[in-house]
CSV table of C-alpha atoms in Angstrom, one decimal:
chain,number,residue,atom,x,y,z
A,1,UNK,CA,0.0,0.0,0.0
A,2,UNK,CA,2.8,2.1,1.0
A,3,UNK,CA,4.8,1.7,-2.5
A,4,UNK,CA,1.6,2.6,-4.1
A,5,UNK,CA,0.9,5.1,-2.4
A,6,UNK,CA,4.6,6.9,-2.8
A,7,UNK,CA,5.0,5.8,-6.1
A,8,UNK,CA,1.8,8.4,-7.1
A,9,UNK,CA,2.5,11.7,-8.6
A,10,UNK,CA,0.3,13.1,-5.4
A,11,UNK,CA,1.6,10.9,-2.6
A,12,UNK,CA,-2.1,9.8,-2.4
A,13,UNK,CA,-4.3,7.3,-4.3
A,14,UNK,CA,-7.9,6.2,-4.0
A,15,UNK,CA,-8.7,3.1,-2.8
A,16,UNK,CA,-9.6,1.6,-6.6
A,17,UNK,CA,-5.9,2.7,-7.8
A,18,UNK,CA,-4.3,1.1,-5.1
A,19,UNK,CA,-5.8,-2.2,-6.3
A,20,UNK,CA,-4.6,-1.4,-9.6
A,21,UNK,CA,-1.4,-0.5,-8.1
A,22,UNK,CA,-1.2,-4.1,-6.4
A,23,UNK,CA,-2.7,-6.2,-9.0
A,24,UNK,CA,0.0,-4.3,-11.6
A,25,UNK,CA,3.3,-4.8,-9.8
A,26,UNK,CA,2.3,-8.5,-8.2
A,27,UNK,CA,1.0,-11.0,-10.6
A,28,UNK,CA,-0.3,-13.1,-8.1
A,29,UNK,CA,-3.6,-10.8,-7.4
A,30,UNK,CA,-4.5,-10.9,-10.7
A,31,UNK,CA,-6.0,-14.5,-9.7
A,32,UNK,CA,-6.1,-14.5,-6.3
A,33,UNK,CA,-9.8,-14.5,-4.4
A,34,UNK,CA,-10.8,-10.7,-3.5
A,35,UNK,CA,-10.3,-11.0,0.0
A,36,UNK,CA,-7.1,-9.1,-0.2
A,37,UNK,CA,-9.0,-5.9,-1.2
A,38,UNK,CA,-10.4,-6.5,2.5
A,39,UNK,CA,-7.2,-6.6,3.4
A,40,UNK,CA,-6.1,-3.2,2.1
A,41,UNK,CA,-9.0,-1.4,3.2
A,42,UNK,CA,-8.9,-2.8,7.2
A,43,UNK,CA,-5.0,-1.3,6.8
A,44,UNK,CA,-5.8,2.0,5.4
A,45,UNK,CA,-8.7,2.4,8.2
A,46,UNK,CA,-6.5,1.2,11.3
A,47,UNK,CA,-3.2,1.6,10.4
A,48,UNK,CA,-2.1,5.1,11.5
A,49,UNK,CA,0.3,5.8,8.6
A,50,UNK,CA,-2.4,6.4,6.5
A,51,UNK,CA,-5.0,9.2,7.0
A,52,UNK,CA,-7.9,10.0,4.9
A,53,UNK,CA,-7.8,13.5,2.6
A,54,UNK,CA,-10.4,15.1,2.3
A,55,UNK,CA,-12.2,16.4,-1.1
A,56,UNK,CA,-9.9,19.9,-1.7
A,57,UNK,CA,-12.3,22.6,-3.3
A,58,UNK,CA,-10.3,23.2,-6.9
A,59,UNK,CA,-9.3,19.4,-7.0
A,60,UNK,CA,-12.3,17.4,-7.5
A,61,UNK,CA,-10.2,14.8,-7.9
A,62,UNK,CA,-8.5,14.3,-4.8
A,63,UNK,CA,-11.6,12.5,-2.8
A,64,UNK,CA,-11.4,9.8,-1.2
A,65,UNK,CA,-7.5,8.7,-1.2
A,66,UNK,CA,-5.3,8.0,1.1
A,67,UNK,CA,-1.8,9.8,2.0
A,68,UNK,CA,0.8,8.0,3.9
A,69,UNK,CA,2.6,10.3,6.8
């Protein structure tokens, strides 16, 4: 999550391009069962190296992702 994350022009992603990110750089969740998204999601919501950015008014598209601190 973290190499996705700081591997993105904005040093955030949403959740969607971090799957993308994952599925991209390791084969293996290209097949795998989806639980792993489950996975992701329980570490961006407890883990506290990643908080939540909120919409920014002149960029739309900026809601919803994640930045790692």
């Amino acid at each position: 999550i973290f190499m996705a994350i700081e591997g993105s022009q904005e040093k955030a992603l949403p959740v969607k391009e971090i799957y993308a990110w994952i599925v991209q750089h390791f084969p293996y969740f290209k097949t795998a069962p989806t639980g792993w998204k489950n996975s992701v999601r329980h570490n961006l919501s407890l883990n506290k190296s990643f908080v939540k950015v909120e919409k920014a008014p002149v960029c739309i598209h900026l809601l919803g992702k994640f930045l790692g601190i």
